[in-house]
Short mmCIF file of C-alpha atoms in Angstrom, two decimals:
data_model
loop_
_atom_site.label_atom_id
_atom_site.label_comp_id
_atom_site.label_asym_id
_atom_site.label_seq_id
_atom_site.Cartn_x
_atom_site.Cartn_y
_atom_site.Cartn_z
CA MET A 5 -18.75 -35.70 -14.00
CA PHE A 6 -14.97 -34.49 -14.80
CA LEU A 7 -16.29 -31.04 -13.94
CA VAL A 8 -17.81 -32.16 -10.98
CA TYR A 9 -14.62 -33.48 -9.34
CA VAL A 10 -12.57 -30.34 -10.40
CA ILE A 11 -15.01 -28.01 -8.54
CA GLY A 12 -14.91 -30.42 -5.73
CA LEU A 13 -11.01 -30.50 -5.44
CA PHE A 14 -11.13 -26.79 -6.04
CA VAL A 15 -13.36 -26.24 -2.88
CA LEU A 16 -11.27 -29.05 -0.82
CA TYR A 17 -8.24 -26.95 -1.64
CA LYS A 18 -9.65 -23.82 -0.97
CA LEU A 19 -10.85 -25.09 2.39
CA ILE A 20 -7.52 -26.84 3.41
CA ASP A 21 -5.81 -23.45 2.45
CA ARG A 22 -7.97 -21.71 5.02
CA LEU A 23 -7.61 -24.23 7.66
CA VAL A 24 -3.97 -23.95 7.33
CA ARG A 25 -3.67 -20.04 7.94
CA ILE A 26 -5.52 -20.13 11.19
CA PRO A 27 -2.45 -20.76 13.40
CA MET A 28 -0.76 -17.99 14.68
CA ILE A 29 2.86 -17.78 16.06
CA GLY A 30 2.02 -16.62 19.68
CA ARG A 31 4.79 -15.43 21.93
CA TYR A 32 4.34 -11.87 21.13
CA ALA A 33 6.27 -10.29 23.88
CA ASP A 34 9.02 -11.57 21.91
CA ARG A 35 8.43 -10.03 18.92
CA TYR A 36 9.84 -6.49 17.97
CA ILE A 37 8.36 -4.87 14.89
CA LEU A 38 9.14 -1.60 13.03
CA ILE A 39 6.11 0.26 11.23
CA THR A 40 6.51 3.35 9.07
CA GLY A 41 3.69 6.16 8.83
CA CYS A 42 2.14 5.55 11.69
CA ASP A 43 0.88 9.32 11.85
CA THR A 44 -2.63 8.13 11.10
CA GLY A 45 -4.28 5.60 8.69
CA PHE A 46 -3.30 1.93 8.47
CA GLY A 47 -0.11 2.29 10.19
CA ASN A 48 -1.33 4.16 13.08
CA LEU A 49 -4.03 1.51 13.62
CA LEU A 50 -1.52 -1.39 13.40
CA ALA A 51 0.71 0.43 15.75
CA LYS A 52 -2.29 0.28 18.10
CA ARG A 53 -3.38 -3.21 17.47
CA LEU A 54 0.36 -4.71 17.96
CA ASP A 55 0.69 -2.91 21.10
CA GLN A 56 -2.52 -4.16 22.35
CA LEU A 57 -1.19 -7.79 21.44
CA GLY A 58 1.68 -7.42 23.55
CA CYS A 59 4.48 -6.57 20.75
CA HIS A 60 6.93 -4.23 20.96
CA VAL A 61 6.40 -1.67 18.18
CA PHE A 62 8.89 0.95 16.72
CA ALA A 63 6.28 3.26 15.27
CA GLY A 64 7.85 5.68 12.79
CA CYS A 65 6.06 9.13 12.20
CA PHE A 66 6.66 11.86 9.74
CA SER A 67 5.18 14.69 11.93
CA GLU A 68 5.86 15.52 15.68
CA LYS A 69 2.02 15.50 16.31
CA GLY A 70 1.58 11.97 15.11
CA GLU A 71 4.29 11.17 17.23
CA LYS A 72 2.88 12.65 20.41
CA ASP A 73 -0.84 11.72 19.83
CA LEU A 74 0.49 8.01 19.33
CA LYS A 75 2.58 8.08 22.50
CA LYS A 76 -0.80 9.02 24.36
CA VAL A 77 -2.51 6.14 23.82
CA SER A 78 -0.07 3.37 23.90
CA SER A 79 1.83 1.58 26.47
CA GLU A 80 5.35 1.63 27.18
CA ARG A 81 6.23 -1.34 24.65
CA LEU A 82 5.34 1.14 21.74
CA HIS A 83 8.25 3.52 21.01
CA ALA A 84 7.06 6.38 18.86
CA PHE A 85 9.71 8.24 16.89
CA SER A 86 10.58 10.54 14.24
CA LEU A 87 11.01 9.05 10.69
CA ASP A 88 10.98 10.35 6.93
CA VAL A 89 11.65 7.40 4.86
CA SER A 90 12.53 9.84 1.65
CA ASN A 91 15.65 10.66 3.88
CA THR A 92 18.56 8.46 4.18
CA GLU A 93 19.86 10.16 7.28
CA SER A 94 16.48 9.95 9.02
CA ILE A 95 16.58 6.10 8.04
CA GLN A 96 19.92 5.67 9.45
CA LYS A 97 18.94 7.42 12.69
CA ALA A 98 15.98 5.37 12.84
CA LEU A 99 17.96 2.24 12.73
CA ALA A 100 20.39 3.57 15.56
CA PHE A 101 17.43 4.25 17.82
CA VAL A 102 15.86 0.78 16.95
CA LYS A 103 19.02 -1.23 17.76
CA SER A 104 19.68 0.86 21.08
CA LYS A 105 16.10 -0.43 22.43
CA LEU A 106 16.15 -4.01 21.35
CA PRO A 107 17.69 -6.43 23.92
CA GLU A 108 21.43 -7.75 23.29
CA GLU A 109 21.42 -10.52 20.68
CA LYS A 110 17.77 -9.77 19.58
CA GLY A 111 16.43 -8.90 15.68
CA LEU A 112 13.40 -7.56 14.37
CA TRP A 113 10.66 -9.91 13.83
CA GLY A 114 9.00 -7.68 11.20
CA ILE A 115 9.35 -4.40 8.76
CA VAL A 116 6.10 -3.05 7.78
CA ASN A 117 6.70 -0.39 5.01
CA ASN A 118 3.51 1.34 5.41
CA ALA A 119 4.49 5.00 4.64
CA GLY A 120 2.78 6.22 1.64
CA ILE A 121 1.63 9.26 -0.28
CA VAL A 122 -0.83 10.52 -3.22
CA CYS A 123 -0.23 14.12 -3.89
CA SER A 124 -1.19 14.64 -7.91
CA ILE A 125 -3.85 13.78 -9.61
CA GLY A 126 -4.77 14.18 -13.32
CA PRO A 127 -3.74 13.03 -16.81
CA PRO A 128 -0.17 11.93 -16.87
CA GLU A 129 1.31 15.24 -18.79
CA TRP A 130 -0.60 17.68 -16.08
CA ILE A 131 2.04 15.94 -13.66
CA ARG A 132 5.29 17.82 -13.26
CA LEU A 133 8.54 15.26 -13.29
CA GLU A 134 8.94 16.38 -9.71
CA ASP A 135 5.93 15.02 -8.38
CA TYR A 136 6.45 11.67 -10.15
CA LYS A 137 9.97 11.75 -8.36
CA LEU A 138 8.32 12.70 -5.04
CA HIS A 139 5.86 9.76 -5.19
CA CYS A 140 9.02 7.25 -5.70
CA ASP A 141 10.91 9.10 -2.85
CA VAL A 142 8.24 7.76 -0.28
CA ASN A 143 6.58 5.04 -1.80
CA LEU A 144 9.49 3.26 -3.68
CA TRP A 145 12.81 4.45 -2.58
CA GLY A 146 11.61 4.83 0.83
CA VAL A 147 10.66 1.23 0.94
CA ILE A 148 13.69 -0.06 -0.37
CA ASN A 149 16.01 2.24 1.56
CA THR A 150 14.17 1.39 4.75
CA THR A 151 14.31 -2.46 4.01
CA LEU A 152 17.98 -2.41 2.93
CA GLU A 153 18.91 -0.58 5.86
CA PHE A 154 17.19 -3.12 8.33
CA LEU A 155 17.48 -6.12 6.72
CA PRO A 156 20.21 -7.37 8.88
CA LEU A 157 18.16 -7.26 11.92
CA ILE A 158 15.59 -8.71 9.84
CA LYS A 159 17.95 -11.63 8.99
CA LYS A 160 19.27 -12.08 12.69
CA GLN A 161 15.63 -12.99 13.62
CA LYS A 162 14.49 -15.18 10.50
CA GLY A 163 11.71 -12.46 10.44
CA ARG A 164 9.46 -10.68 7.98
CA VAL A 165 9.45 -7.78 5.52
CA VAL A 166 5.77 -6.72 4.95
CA ASN A 167 5.17 -4.03 2.17
CA ILE A 168 2.04 -2.32 1.25
CA ALA A 169 1.57 -2.22 -2.17
CA SER A 170 -2.16 -1.60 -3.62
CA ILE A 171 -4.38 -2.87 -6.19
CA ALA A 172 -3.05 0.29 -8.42
CA GLY A 173 0.53 -1.82 -8.36
CA LEU A 174 -1.41 -4.62 -10.03
CA THR A 175 -3.45 -2.44 -12.75
CA THR A 176 -3.15 1.39 -13.80
CA PHE A 177 -5.55 4.15 -12.75
CA ALA A 178 -4.53 6.67 -15.44
CA ASP A 179 -5.13 9.94 -13.30
CA PHE A 180 -2.80 8.61 -10.93
CA ALA A 181 0.21 7.53 -12.84
CA PRO A 182 2.82 8.65 -10.15
CA TYR A 183 1.06 6.60 -7.36
CA CYS A 184 0.59 3.37 -9.71
CA ILE A 185 4.26 3.83 -10.85
CA SER A 186 5.58 3.97 -7.36
CA LYS A 187 3.38 0.57 -6.52
CA HIS A 188 4.39 -1.41 -9.50
CA GLY A 189 7.90 -1.08 -8.30
CA VAL A 190 6.94 -1.99 -4.69
CA GLU A 191 5.61 -5.37 -6.35
CA VAL A 192 8.69 -5.93 -8.20
CA PHE A 193 11.07 -5.38 -5.36
CA THR A 194 9.00 -7.48 -2.87
CA ASP A 195 8.76 -10.44 -5.35
CA SER A 196 12.66 -10.33 -5.51
CA ILE A 197 13.45 -10.12 -2.40
CA ARG A 198 10.82 -12.72 -1.01
CA ARG A 199 12.73 -15.14 -3.33
CA ARG A 200 16.15 -14.47 -2.18
CA LEU A 201 15.36 -14.24 1.51
CA ARG A 202 14.13 -17.82 1.53
CA PRO A 203 17.60 -19.41 2.32
CA PHE A 204 17.84 -17.02 5.36
CA GLY A 205 14.35 -18.14 6.55
CA CYS A 206 12.68 -14.92 6.00
CA LYS A 207 9.78 -13.67 4.16
CA ALA A 208 8.74 -11.06 2.14
CA ILE A 209 5.00 -10.16 1.96
CA LEU A 210 2.79 -8.19 -0.21
CA ILE A 211 -0.56 -6.16 1.13
CA GLU A 212 -2.72 -4.84 -1.91
CA PRO A 213 -5.77 -3.41 -0.69
CA GLY A 214 -8.31 -2.12 -3.08
CA VAL A 215 -9.63 1.59 -2.39
CA HIS A 216 -10.32 1.93 1.41
CA LYS A 217 -11.55 4.97 2.67
CA THR A 218 -8.90 6.73 4.89
CA ALA A 219 -7.53 10.29 4.86
CA ILE A 220 -5.28 9.31 1.86
CA VAL A 221 -8.31 9.29 -0.36
CA GLY A 222 -10.76 11.53 1.29
CA GLU A 223 -12.91 13.40 -1.49
CA ASP A 224 -12.23 17.11 -0.27
CA ARG A 225 -8.54 16.23 -0.48
CA LEU A 226 -8.51 14.55 -3.91
CA ILE A 227 -10.74 17.27 -5.59
CA SER A 228 -8.44 20.21 -4.10
CA MET A 229 -5.18 18.03 -5.42
CA ALA A 230 -6.61 17.63 -8.70
CA ARG A 231 -7.38 21.78 -9.08
CA LYS A 232 -3.65 22.16 -7.68
CA THR A 233 -2.20 19.50 -10.17
CA PHE A 234 -4.02 21.37 -13.28
CA ASP A 235 -2.83 24.67 -12.01
CA LYS A 236 0.79 23.78 -12.06
CA ALA A 237 0.74 22.08 -15.39
CA ASN A 238 2.88 23.36 -18.18
CA PRO A 239 0.65 26.19 -19.88
CA ASP A 240 0.52 24.71 -23.02
CA VAL A 241 -0.86 21.45 -21.68
CA LYS A 242 -3.55 23.66 -19.83
CA GLU A 243 -4.90 25.27 -22.90
CA GLU A 244 -4.81 21.96 -24.56
CA TYR A 245 -7.46 20.51 -21.80
CA GLY A 246 -9.24 23.84 -21.04
CA GLU A 247 -11.26 24.73 -17.98
CA ILE A 248 -13.99 22.37 -18.68
CA TYR A 249 -12.06 19.31 -18.34
CA ALA A 250 -10.19 20.97 -15.33
CA ASN A 251 -13.38 21.67 -13.68
CA TYR A 252 -14.33 18.06 -14.31
CA MET A 253 -11.59 16.82 -12.61
CA SER A 254 -12.13 19.02 -9.72
CA SER A 255 -15.52 17.78 -9.16
CA LYS A 256 -17.09 14.70 -7.54
CA ASP A 257 -18.07 13.10 -10.76
CA ALA A 258 -14.49 12.51 -11.55
CA LEU A 259 -14.19 10.53 -8.33
CA HIS A 260 -17.54 8.92 -8.11
CA GLY A 261 -16.55 5.43 -10.18
CA LEU A 262 -13.36 5.02 -7.49
CA LEU A 263 -14.85 6.17 -4.32
CA SER A 264 -18.21 4.62 -4.70
CA ASN A 265 -16.44 1.01 -5.02
CA GLY A 266 -14.50 2.30 -1.92
CA SER A 267 -14.59 0.18 1.43
CA GLU A 268 -15.12 1.47 4.76
CA ARG A 269 -13.79 -1.75 5.99
CA ILE A 270 -10.32 -0.54 7.29
CA SER A 271 -10.15 -3.50 9.49
CA ASP A 272 -9.80 -6.05 6.76
CA VAL A 273 -6.32 -4.31 5.99
CA ILE A 274 -5.28 -4.14 9.47
CA ASP A 275 -6.02 -7.92 9.96
CA ALA A 276 -3.93 -8.80 6.82
CA TYR A 277 -1.34 -7.08 8.38
CA GLU A 278 -1.46 -8.93 11.64
CA HIS A 279 -1.77 -12.24 9.84
CA ALA A 280 1.29 -11.36 7.74
CA LEU A 281 3.09 -10.66 10.73
CA LEU A 282 2.08 -13.20 13.27
CA GLY A 283 0.41 -16.03 11.17
CA CYS A 284 2.45 -19.26 11.21
CA PHE A 285 1.78 -19.65 7.25
CA PRO A 286 1.44 -16.37 6.11
CA ARG A 287 0.38 -15.80 2.37
CA ALA A 288 2.81 -13.93 -0.27
CA ARG A 289 0.25 -11.40 -1.19
CA TYR A 290 -3.01 -10.28 0.59
CA LEU A 291 -5.60 -8.97 -1.85
CA ILE A 292 -8.06 -7.06 0.07
CA GLY A 293 -11.40 -5.26 -1.00
CA TRP A 294 -14.19 -6.63 -3.22
CA ASP A 295 -13.26 -4.02 -5.85
CA ALA A 296 -9.53 -5.31 -6.19
CA VAL A 297 -11.02 -8.83 -6.40
CA TYR A 298 -14.09 -8.91 -8.31
CA MET A 299 -13.58 -5.72 -10.39
CA TYR A 300 -9.96 -4.44 -11.12
CA MET A 301 -8.02 -7.71 -11.14
CA PRO A 302 -10.66 -9.40 -13.71
CA ILE A 303 -10.56 -6.55 -15.74
CA GLN A 304 -6.71 -6.52 -15.83
CA TYR A 305 -6.62 -9.82 -17.28
CA LEU A 306 -9.05 -8.82 -20.22
CA PRO A 307 -7.59 -7.70 -23.64
CA GLU A 308 -6.33 -4.08 -23.00
CA TRP A 309 -8.92 -2.87 -25.84
CA LEU A 310 -11.47 -4.45 -23.66
CA GLY A 311 -10.33 -3.47 -20.34
CA ASP A 312 -10.02 0.28 -21.58
CA TRP A 313 -13.51 0.12 -23.06
CA ILE A 314 -14.89 -0.98 -19.53
CA TYR A 315 -12.77 1.92 -17.76
CA GLU A 316 -14.32 4.46 -20.14
CA LEU A 317 -17.74 3.11 -19.87
CA THR A 318 -17.62 3.72 -16.04
CA ASP A 319 -16.22 7.35 -16.82
CA LYS A 320 -18.86 8.42 -19.48
CA SER A 321 -19.41 11.90 -18.20
CA ARG A 322 -15.77 13.16 -18.59
CA PRO A 323 -15.45 15.85 -21.16
CA LEU A 324 -12.99 15.83 -24.18
CA PRO A 325 -10.05 18.25 -23.92
CA ALA A 326 -10.64 21.18 -25.41
CA SER A 327 -8.25 20.72 -28.20
CA VAL A 328 -9.92 17.70 -29.44
CA SER A 329 -13.51 19.07 -28.86
CA LYS A 330 -12.93 22.09 -31.16
#
């Protein structure tokens, strides 16, 4: 009987939790929101969504093409501009641009740190230090730098900082070490500012998608990236692993486990972004995708030996490094 009560209370809690999240803040025409990484993917779709809702959007784009393409399909409420989040001078120019467009005495309702990269795949020792640094320059230092520069405008409006992390910030994919490192850092930074911004009436929110089939994880792109990573590796490391291992890493077999569980429901991530920015009672974190919720997170709570065994079980076709198989 006690178990029935516990289950009933849990179901009631989840129902109330869902109902509480329904109301939205409204008055979208008064909301000024900055988004980074709007060339393609999540950032591009979010910028268009918020523009359609009536928000004023500052859309940072890395490429001139991305900037021009976004301007073509947007209203006058959307301001697309050049932004490289790995460059402090570029961020400061963006700050000046945003200030020049904001009405007097108005701050930012939201910053969405969406820009991110994946540019190396393979065992950690394949990857050069400069590639570890490059991931962090964009995915972590870029998030921190942009947030700190724009934070006074957020405090002015009692607004929200929304950072995209990943399931890779909660668990570890062994062949994506630099990406995981950067996303773990985003988790820590966002948890920290969430607690310290509370007295100012501001919120900091994490978006944690599982694998979603956007351009950043395109199969052909990742296969090519794996081969380039191996080719740049230290000669001793290349000899240690050998061509058979390298050929496997740059094949569809190596990516099957990751991508086969990926979701094509990109709109789920955009919906989470929208609610984080415009919901009356946003969550502190949004874990998105069945793979993140029902596979990777449960594995993370298992003993390490068991979690490692499960990951190895899903990758049984991986060959041994050449030096081990001799």
